[in-house]
Short mmCIF file of C-alpha atoms in Angstrom, two decimals:
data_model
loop_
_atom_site.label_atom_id
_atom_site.label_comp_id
_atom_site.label_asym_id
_atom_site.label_seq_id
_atom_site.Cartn_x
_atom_site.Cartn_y
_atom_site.Cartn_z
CA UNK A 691 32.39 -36.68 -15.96
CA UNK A 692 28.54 -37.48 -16.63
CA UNK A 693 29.35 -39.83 -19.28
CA UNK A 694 31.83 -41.43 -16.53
CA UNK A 695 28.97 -41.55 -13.89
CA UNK A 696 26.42 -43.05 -16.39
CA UNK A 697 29.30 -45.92 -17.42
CA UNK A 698 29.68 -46.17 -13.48
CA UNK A 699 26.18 -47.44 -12.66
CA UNK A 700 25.03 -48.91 -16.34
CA UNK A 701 25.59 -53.09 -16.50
CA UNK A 702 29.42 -53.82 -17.48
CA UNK A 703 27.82 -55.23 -20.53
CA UNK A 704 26.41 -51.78 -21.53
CA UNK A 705 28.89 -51.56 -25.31
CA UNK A 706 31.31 -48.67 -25.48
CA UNK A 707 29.95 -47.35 -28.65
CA UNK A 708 27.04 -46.11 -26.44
CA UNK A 709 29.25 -44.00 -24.24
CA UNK A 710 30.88 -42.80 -27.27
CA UNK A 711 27.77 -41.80 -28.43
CA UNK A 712 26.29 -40.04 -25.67
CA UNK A 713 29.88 -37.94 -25.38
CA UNK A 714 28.51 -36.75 -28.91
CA UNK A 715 24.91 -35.64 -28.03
CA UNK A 716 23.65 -31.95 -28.38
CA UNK A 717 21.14 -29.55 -29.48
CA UNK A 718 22.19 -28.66 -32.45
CA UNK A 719 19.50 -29.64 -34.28
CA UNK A 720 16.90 -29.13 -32.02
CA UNK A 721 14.14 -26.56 -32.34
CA UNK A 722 11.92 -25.49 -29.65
CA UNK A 723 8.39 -23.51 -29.98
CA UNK A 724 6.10 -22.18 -27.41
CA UNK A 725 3.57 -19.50 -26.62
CA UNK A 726 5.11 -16.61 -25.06
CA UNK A 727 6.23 -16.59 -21.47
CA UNK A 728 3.07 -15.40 -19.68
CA UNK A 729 0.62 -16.69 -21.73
CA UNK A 730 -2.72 -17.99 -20.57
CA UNK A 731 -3.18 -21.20 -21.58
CA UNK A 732 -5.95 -24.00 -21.49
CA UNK A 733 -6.12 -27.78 -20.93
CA UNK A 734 -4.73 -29.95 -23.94
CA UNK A 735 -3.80 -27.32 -25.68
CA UNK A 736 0.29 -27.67 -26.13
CA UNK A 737 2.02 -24.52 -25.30
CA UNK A 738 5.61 -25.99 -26.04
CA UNK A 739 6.66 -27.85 -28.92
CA UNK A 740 10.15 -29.65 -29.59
CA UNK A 741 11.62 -31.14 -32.90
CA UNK A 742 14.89 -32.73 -33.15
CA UNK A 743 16.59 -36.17 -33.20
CA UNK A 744 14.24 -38.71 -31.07
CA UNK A 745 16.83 -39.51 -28.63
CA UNK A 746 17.80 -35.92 -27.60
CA UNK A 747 14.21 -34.88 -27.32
CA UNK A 748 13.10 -37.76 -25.05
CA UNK A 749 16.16 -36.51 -22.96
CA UNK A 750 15.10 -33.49 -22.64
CA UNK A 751 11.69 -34.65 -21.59
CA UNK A 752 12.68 -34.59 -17.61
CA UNK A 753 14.57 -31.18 -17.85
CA UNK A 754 11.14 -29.58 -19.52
CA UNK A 755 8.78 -30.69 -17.84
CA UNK A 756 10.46 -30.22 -13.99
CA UNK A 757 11.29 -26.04 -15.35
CA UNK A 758 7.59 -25.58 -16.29
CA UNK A 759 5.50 -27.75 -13.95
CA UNK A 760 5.98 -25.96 -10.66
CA UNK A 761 6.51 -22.41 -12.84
CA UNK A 762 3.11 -22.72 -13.93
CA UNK A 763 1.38 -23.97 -11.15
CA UNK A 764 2.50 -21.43 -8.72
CA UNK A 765 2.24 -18.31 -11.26
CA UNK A 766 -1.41 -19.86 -11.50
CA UNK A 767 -2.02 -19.78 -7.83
CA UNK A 768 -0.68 -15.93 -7.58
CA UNK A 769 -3.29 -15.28 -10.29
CA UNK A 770 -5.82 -16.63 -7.95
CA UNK A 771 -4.50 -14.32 -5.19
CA UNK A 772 -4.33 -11.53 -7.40
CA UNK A 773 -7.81 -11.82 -8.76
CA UNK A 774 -9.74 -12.14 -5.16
CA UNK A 775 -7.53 -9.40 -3.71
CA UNK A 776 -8.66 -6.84 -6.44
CA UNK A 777 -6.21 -4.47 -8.38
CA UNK A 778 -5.55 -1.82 -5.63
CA UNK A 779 -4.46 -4.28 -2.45
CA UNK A 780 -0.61 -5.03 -2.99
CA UNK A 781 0.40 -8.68 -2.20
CA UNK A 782 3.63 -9.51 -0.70
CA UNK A 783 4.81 -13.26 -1.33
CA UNK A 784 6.61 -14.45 1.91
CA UNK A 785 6.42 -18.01 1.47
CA UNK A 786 10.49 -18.77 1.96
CA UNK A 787 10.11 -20.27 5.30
CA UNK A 788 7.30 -22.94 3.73
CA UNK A 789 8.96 -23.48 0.61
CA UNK A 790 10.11 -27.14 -0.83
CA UNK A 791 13.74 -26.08 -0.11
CA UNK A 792 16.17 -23.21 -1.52
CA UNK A 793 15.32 -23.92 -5.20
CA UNK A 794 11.33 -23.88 -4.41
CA UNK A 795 11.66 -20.56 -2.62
CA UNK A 796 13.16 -18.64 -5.56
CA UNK A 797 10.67 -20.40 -7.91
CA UNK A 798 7.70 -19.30 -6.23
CA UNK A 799 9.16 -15.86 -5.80
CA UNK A 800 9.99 -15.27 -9.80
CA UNK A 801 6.55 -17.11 -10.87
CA UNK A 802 4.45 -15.33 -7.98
CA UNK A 803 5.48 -12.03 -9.07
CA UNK A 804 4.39 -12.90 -12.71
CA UNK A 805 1.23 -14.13 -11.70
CA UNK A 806 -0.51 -16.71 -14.15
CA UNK A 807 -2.87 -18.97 -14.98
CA UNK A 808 -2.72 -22.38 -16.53
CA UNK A 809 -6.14 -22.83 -17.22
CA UNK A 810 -8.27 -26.24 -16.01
CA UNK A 811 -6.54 -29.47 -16.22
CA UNK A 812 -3.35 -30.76 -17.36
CA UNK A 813 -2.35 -29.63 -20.89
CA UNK A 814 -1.61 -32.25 -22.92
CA UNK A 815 1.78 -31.77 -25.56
CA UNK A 816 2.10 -31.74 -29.43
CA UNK A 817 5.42 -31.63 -31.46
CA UNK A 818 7.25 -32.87 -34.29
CA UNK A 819 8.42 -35.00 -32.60
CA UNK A 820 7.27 -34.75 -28.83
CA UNK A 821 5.87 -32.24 -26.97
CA UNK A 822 5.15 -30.33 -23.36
CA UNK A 823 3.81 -27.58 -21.43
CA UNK A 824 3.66 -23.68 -20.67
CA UNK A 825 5.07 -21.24 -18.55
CA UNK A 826 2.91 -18.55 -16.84
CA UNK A 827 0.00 -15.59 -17.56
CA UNK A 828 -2.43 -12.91 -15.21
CA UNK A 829 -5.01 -10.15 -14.89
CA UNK A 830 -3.28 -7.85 -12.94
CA UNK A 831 -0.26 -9.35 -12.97
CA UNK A 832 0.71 -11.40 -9.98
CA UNK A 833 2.24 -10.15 -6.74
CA UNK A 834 3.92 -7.16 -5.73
CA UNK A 835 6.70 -7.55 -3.78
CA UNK A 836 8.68 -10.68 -1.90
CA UNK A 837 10.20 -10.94 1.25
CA UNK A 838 13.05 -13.37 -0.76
CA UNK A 839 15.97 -10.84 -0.64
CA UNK A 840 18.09 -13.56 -2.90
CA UNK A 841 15.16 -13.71 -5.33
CA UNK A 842 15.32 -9.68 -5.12
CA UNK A 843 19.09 -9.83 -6.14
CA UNK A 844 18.70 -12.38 -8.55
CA UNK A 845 15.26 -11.14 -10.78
CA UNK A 846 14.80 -7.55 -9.82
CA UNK A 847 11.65 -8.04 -7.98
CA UNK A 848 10.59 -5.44 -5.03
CA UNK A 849 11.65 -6.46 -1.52
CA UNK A 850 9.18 -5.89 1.32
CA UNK A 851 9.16 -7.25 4.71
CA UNK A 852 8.32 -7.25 8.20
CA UNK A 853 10.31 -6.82 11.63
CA UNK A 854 10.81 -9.97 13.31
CA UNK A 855 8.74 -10.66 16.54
CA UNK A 856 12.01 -12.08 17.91
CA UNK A 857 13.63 -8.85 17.51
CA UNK A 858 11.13 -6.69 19.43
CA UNK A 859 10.83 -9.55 22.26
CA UNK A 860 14.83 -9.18 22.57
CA UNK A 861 13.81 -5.34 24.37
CA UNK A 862 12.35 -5.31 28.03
CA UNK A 863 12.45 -1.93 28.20
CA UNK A 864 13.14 1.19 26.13
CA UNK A 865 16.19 1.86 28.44
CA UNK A 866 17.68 -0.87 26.19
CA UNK A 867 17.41 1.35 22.88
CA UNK A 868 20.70 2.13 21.93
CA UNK A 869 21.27 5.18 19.07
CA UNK A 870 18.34 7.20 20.80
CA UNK A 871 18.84 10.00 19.06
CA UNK A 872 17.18 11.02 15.42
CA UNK A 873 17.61 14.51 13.76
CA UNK A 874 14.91 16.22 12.32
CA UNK A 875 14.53 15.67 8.30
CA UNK A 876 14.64 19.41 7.82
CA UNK A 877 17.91 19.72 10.00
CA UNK A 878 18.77 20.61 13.59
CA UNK A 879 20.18 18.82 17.01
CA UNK A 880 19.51 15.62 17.14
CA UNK A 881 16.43 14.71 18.94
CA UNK A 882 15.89 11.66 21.98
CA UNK A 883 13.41 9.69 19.91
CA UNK A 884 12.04 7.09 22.93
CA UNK A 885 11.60 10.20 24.84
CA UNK A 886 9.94 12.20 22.23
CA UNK A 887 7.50 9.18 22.11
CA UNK A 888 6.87 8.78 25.60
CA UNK A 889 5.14 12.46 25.47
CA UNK A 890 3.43 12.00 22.37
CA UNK A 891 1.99 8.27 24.45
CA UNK A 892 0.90 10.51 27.37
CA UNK A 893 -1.19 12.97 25.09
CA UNK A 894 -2.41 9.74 23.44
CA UNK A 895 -3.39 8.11 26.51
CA UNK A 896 -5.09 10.45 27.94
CA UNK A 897 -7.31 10.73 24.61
CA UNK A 898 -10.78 9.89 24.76
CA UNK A 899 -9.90 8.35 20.87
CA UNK A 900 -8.01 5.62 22.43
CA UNK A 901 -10.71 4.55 24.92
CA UNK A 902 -11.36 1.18 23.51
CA UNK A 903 -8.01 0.76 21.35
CA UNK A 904 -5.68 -2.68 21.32
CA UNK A 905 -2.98 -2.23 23.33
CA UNK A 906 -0.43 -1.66 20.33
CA UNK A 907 -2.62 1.39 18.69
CA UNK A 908 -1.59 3.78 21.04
CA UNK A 909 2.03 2.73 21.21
CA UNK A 910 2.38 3.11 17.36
CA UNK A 911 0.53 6.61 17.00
CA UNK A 912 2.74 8.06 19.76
CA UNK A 913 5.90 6.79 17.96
CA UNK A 914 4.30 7.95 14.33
CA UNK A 915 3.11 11.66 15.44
CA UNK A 916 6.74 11.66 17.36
CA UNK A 917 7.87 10.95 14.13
CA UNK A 918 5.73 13.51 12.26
CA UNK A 919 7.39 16.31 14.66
CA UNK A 920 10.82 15.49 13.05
CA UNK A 921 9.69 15.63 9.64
CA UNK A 922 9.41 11.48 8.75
CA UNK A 923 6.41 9.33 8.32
CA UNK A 924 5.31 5.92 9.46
CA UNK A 925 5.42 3.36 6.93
CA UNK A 926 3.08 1.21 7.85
CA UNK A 927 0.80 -0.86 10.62
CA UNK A 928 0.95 -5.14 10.12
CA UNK A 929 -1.54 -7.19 12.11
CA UNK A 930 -0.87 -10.70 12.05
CA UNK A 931 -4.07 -12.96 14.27
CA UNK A 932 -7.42 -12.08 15.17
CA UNK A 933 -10.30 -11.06 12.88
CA UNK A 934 -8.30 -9.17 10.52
CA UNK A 935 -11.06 -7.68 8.39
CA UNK A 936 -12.78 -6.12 11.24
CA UNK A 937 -9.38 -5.13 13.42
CA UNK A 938 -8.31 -2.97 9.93
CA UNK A 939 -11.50 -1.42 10.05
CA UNK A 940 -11.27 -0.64 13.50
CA UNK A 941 -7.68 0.48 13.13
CA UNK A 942 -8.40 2.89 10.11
CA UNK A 943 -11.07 4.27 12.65
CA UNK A 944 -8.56 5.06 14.95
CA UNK A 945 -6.07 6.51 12.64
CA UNK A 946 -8.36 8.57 10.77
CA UNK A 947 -9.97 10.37 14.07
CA UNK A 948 -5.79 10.58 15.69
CA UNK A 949 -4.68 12.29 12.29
CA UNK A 950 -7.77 14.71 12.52
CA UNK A 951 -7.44 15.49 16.18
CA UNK A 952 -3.77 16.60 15.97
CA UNK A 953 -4.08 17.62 12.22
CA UNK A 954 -1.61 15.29 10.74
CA UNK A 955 -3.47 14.92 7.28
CA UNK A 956 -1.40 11.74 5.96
CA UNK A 957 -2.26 9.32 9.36
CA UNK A 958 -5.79 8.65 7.60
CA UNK A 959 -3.65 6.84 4.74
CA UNK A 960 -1.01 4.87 6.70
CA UNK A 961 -1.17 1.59 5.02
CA UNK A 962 -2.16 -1.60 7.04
CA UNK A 963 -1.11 -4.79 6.08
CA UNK A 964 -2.30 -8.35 7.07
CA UNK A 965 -0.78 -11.96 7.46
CA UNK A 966 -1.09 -15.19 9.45
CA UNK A 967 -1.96 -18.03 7.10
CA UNK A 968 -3.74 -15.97 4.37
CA UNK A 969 -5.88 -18.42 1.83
CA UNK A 970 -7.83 -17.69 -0.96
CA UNK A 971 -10.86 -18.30 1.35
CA UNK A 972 -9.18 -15.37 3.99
CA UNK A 973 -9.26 -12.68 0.93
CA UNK A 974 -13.07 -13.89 -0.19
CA UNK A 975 -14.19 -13.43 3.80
CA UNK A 976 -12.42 -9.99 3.68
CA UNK A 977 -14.41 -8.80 0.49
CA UNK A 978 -17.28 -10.46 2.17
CA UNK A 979 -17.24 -8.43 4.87
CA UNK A 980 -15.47 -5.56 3.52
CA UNK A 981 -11.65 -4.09 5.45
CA UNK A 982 -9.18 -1.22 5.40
CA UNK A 983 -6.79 -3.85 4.09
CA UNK A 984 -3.87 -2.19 1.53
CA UNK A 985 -1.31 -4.87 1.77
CA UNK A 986 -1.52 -8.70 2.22
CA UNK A 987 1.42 -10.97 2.90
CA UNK A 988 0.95 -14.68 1.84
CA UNK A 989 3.10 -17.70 2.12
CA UNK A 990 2.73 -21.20 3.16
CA UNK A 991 -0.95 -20.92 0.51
CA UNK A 992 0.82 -19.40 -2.36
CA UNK A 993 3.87 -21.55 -2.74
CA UNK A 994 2.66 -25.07 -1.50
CA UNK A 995 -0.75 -24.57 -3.19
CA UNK A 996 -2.55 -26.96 -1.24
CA UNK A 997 -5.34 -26.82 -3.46
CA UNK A 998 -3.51 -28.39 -6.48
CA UNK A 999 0.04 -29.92 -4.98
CA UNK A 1000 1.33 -30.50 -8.75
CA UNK A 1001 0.25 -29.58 -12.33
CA UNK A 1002 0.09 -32.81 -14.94
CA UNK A 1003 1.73 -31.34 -17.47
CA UNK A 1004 3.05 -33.93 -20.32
CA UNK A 1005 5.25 -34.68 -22.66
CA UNK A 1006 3.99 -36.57 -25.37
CA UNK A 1007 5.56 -38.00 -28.78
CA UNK A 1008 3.25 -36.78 -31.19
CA UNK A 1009 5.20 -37.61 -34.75
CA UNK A 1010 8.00 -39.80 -35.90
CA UNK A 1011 9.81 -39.14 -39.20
CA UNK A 1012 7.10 -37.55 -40.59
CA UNK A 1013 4.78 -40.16 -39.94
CA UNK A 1014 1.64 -38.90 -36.74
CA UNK A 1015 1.79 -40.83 -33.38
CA UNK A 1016 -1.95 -41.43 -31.39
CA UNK A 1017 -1.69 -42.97 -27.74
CA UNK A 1018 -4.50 -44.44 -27.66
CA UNK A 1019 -6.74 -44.64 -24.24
CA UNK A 1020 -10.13 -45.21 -23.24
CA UNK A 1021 -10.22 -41.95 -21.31
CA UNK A 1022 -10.72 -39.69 -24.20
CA UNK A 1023 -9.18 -36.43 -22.01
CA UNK A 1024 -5.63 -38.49 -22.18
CA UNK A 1025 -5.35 -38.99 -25.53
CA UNK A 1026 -3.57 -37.55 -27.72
CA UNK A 1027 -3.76 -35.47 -30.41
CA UNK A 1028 -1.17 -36.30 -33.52
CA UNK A 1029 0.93 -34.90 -35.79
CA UNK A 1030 3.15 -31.38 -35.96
CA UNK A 1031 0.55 -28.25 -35.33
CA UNK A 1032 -0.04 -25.24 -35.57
CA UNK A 1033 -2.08 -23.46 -32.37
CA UNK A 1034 -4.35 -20.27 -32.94
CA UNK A 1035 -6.42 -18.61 -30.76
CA UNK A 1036 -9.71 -17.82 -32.06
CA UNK A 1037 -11.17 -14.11 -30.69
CA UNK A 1038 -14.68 -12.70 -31.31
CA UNK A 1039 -15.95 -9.37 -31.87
CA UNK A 1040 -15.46 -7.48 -28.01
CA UNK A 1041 -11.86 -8.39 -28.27
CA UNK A 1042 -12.12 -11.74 -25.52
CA UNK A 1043 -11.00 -15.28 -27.04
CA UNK A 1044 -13.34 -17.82 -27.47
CA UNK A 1045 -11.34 -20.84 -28.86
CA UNK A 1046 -8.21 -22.07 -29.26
CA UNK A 1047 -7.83 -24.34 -32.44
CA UNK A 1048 -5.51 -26.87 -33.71
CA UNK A 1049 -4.35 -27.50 -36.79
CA UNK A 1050 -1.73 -29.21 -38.55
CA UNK A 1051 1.15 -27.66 -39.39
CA UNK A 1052 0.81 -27.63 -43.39
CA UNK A 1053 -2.92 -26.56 -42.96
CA UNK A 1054 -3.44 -23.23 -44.54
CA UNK A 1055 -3.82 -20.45 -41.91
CA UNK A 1056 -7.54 -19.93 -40.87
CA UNK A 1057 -8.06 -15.95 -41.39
CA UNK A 1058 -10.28 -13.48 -39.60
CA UNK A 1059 -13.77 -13.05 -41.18
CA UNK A 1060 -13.05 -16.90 -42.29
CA UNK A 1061 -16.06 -19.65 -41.27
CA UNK A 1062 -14.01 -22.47 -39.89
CA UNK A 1063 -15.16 -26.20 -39.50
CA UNK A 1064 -14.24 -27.18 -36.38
CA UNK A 1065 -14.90 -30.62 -33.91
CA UNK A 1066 -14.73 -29.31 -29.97
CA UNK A 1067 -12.54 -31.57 -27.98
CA UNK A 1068 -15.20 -33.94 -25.66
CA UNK A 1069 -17.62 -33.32 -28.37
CA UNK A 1070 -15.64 -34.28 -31.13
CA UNK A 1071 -18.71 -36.27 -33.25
CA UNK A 1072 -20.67 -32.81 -33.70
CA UNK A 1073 -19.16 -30.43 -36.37
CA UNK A 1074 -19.37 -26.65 -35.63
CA UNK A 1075 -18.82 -23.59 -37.64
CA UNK A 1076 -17.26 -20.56 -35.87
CA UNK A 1077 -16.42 -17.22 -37.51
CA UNK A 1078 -13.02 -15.40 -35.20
CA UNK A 1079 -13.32 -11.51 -35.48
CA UNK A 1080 -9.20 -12.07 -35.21
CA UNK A 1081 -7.34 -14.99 -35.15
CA UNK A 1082 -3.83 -15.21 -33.55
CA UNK A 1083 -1.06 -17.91 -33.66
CA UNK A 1084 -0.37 -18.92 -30.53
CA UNK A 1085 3.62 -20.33 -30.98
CA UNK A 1086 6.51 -18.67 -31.25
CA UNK A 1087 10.10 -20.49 -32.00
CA UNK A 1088 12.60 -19.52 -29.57
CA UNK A 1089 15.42 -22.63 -30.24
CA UNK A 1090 15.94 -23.42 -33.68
CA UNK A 1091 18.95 -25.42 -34.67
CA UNK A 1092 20.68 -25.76 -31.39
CA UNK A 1093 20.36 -21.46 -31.19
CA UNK A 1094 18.77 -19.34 -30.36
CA UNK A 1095 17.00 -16.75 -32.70
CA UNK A 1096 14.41 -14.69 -30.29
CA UNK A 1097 15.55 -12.81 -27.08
CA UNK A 1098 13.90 -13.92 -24.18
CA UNK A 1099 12.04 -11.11 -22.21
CA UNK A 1100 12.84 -9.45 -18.94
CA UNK A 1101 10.63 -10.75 -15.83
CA UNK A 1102 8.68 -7.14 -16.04
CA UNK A 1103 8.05 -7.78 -19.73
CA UNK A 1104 6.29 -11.29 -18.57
CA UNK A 1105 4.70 -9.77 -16.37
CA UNK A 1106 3.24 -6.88 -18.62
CA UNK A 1107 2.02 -9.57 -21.33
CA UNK A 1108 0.74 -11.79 -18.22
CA UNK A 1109 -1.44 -8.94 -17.25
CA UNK A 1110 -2.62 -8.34 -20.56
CA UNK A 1111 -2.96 -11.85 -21.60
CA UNK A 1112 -5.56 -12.86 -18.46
CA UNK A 1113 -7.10 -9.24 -18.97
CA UNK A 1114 -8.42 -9.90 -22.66
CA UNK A 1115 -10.45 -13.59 -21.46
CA UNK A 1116 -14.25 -12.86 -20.94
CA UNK A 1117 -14.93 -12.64 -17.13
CA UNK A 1118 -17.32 -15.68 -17.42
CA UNK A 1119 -13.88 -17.89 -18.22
CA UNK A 1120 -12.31 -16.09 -15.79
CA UNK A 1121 -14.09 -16.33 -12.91
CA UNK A 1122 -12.75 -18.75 -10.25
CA UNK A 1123 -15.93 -20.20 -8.76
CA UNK A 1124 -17.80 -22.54 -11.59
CA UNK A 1125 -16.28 -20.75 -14.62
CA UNK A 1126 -17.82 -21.22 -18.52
CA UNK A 1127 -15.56 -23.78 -19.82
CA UNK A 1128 -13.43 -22.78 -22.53
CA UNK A 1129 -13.59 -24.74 -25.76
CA UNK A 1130 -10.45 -26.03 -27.35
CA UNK A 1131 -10.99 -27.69 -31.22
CA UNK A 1132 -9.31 -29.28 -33.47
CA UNK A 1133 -9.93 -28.75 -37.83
CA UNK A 1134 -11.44 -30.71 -39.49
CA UNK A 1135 -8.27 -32.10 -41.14
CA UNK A 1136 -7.11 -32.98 -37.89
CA UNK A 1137 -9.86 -34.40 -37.34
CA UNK A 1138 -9.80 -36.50 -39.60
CA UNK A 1139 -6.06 -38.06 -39.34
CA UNK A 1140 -7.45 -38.79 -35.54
CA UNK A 1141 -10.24 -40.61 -36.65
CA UNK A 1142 -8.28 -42.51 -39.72
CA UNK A 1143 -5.43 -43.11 -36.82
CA UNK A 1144 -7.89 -44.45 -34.07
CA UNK A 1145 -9.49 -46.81 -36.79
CA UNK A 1146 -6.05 -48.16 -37.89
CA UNK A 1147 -4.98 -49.00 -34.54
CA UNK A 1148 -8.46 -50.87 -33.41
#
């Protein structure tokens, strides 16, 4: 059917022996290489390589690029979350309603909940033959929880949500509450909840505690100690406008003085949770000025992330029956770097990396204790010597031969290597606000075939 679609639109002149041959096309002697899923990765360093016939790679060029683009970008943008909201706040993604359609939605669910970061710019690809991108990486690991109940289904990630406004505007009064009646957790008659409430909101009201509370305090601590008589506990308060920083603090206040006054020990920890167009500038303002904050829902910020739309990831032929391929360009950040290689990341003595290096693929492997010649990429006329404490290759082949011969691991496992992966950098290249750049080299070798190529070409 595809090959009858492609002959449909193609000029009548387009031979036969071309369909043919595209009805013959497959993978079976492609091989695919990356880093692993989860990975932190920097600009022009390739994090995916592909060999095979030159035809069926450049096909695949589209498919690659579309899966890892938008996958890295968004787990990148959790990581950002994640990293300003500190490891003990949990973050919900609820970006579905914002989303670029159904496909978007799930996308930014799976890759939120990894968390990762694809480090400064675009990262430029190397292959055998061509070459792309990376998938995703983070310190503590992402988000939480979605409000996507398909994406729950579908990956296994925790489900949290909200009650819809519409659904408490639909009651005028609490005459309108239908299944009244709650039994107590330890057993017993059932019990008229609304009216249990109402006497708990009379005690509550008449509370010098309550004085100067919002209008919705009161309600929910009569409902939650009406509750607390029947042997259940709140889950939870969500305030959604307003100063939310200072109305958590002054909710905790509230909470903490109720659960003290009518000795109900767990009202001091009911969790409060925040939302209404939550940035990365919202979660700096509430460390800023300090909150009672435990939860934080984010949506339309996380999964449009309006601070980078789109992630130039490339795809870039790098090698050609053996032979190395340069683009050329006068902007020295878009050129490329030739020939099949091998990708090791370079780590010093307190266990942080320091370098990533590239080599080509028949170079000897550098070793740890080893003083390596290398040329830093924008500063590629000054030689450097480094000695790595450890030295780690950075690829692993998941495709070869049209199968494939690794398992590829559960979202949790991601996850769990995303957490440690952003965990080992040194804070001063992870910090979000004017971080140390990190340096990516190339060998000396390598250096050299990109000096002999540029000359050839000129």
């Amino acid at each position: 059917a595809d090959v009858a679609y492609l002959r449909s639109i193609l000029p009548s002149t387009t031979e036969d022996a071309f369909f043919d041959y595209l009805a013959t096309l497959d993978t079976s002697e492609v091989t695919v290489s990356a880093v692993p899923e989860g990975s932190v990765v920097f600009a022009r360093v390739p994090f995916l390589q592909v060999k095979g016939p030159l035809l069926v790679v450049q096909l695949l060029e589209t498919t690659l690029l579309c899966l890892v683009n938008y996958a890295s970008l968004v787990a990148t943008n959790a990581s950002r979350f994640r990293l300003l909201a500190g490891p003990d706040v949990k973050l919900v993604e609820m970006g579905l309603r914002r989303a670029q359609g159904p496909d978007g939605a799930l996308s930014a669910s799976k890759y939120s909940y990894i968390g990762g970061e694809c480090c400064p710019v675009a990262p430029h690809g190397t292959a055998a033959t061509p070459s792309p991108m990376s998938l995703s990486p983070s310190l503590l690991a992402g988000f939480d929880y979605t409000s996507n109940v398909l994406a729950g289904k579908l990956y296994g990630i925790p489900v949290r949500g909200t009650i819809a406004h519409s659904f408490i505007m639909s009651f005028t009064s609490l005459e309108e509450v239908q299944l009244r009646k709650l039994p107590p957790l330890a057993g017993g008659e059932p019990v008229d909840l609304p009216a249990l409430a109402e006497s708990w909101l009379q005690r509550v009201d008449t509370n010098p505690l309550f004085a100067h509370a919002r209008s919705g305090l009161p309600n929910f601590c009569a409902v939650a100690l009406a509750l607390h008589q029947l042997g259940y506990q709140a889950i939870g308060v969500r305030l959604d406008s307003g100063d939310l920083a200072q109305q958590s603090k002054e909710v905790r206040r509230v909470l903490r003085a109720c659960g003290a006054h009518f000795q109900v020990p767990w009202f001091e920890t009911i969790p409060i949770a925040v939302s209404n167009d939550i940035s990365e500038q919202s979660l700096e303002e509430f460390s800023r000025e300090g909150s009672e904050i435990d939860m934080i829902g984010v949506g339309t910020n996380l999964v449009t992330c309006p601070l980078q739309p789109s992630l130039g990831c490339v795809y870039k032929l790098v090698e050609v029956n053996g032979s190395p391929c340069l683009k050329l360009t006068e902007d020295e950040e878009k050129m490329t770097i030739p020939g099949s290689k091998t990708i090791y990341r370079l780590y010093d003595a307190a266990g942080h990396p320091f370098m990533d290096l590239m080599a080509l693929e028949e170079e000897p492997s550098p070793s740890a204790g080893q003083e390596l010649a290398v040329r830093v990429l924008g500063m590629l006329g000054e030689a450097r010597k480094v000695v790595p404490t450890t030295v780690e290759p950075l690829h692993r082949t998941y495709f070869r031969d049209g199968q494939m011969c690794e398992p590829l691991p559960s979202l949790l496992e991601v996850k769990s290597h995303a957490q440690a992966s952003l965990s080992l950098l040194n804070p001063a290249h992870r910090r979000l606000h004017e971080p140390q750049p990190y340096p990516v080299a190339v060998s000396e070798r390598l250096h050299r075939l990109l000096a002999e190529l540029r000359q050839a070409s000129q």
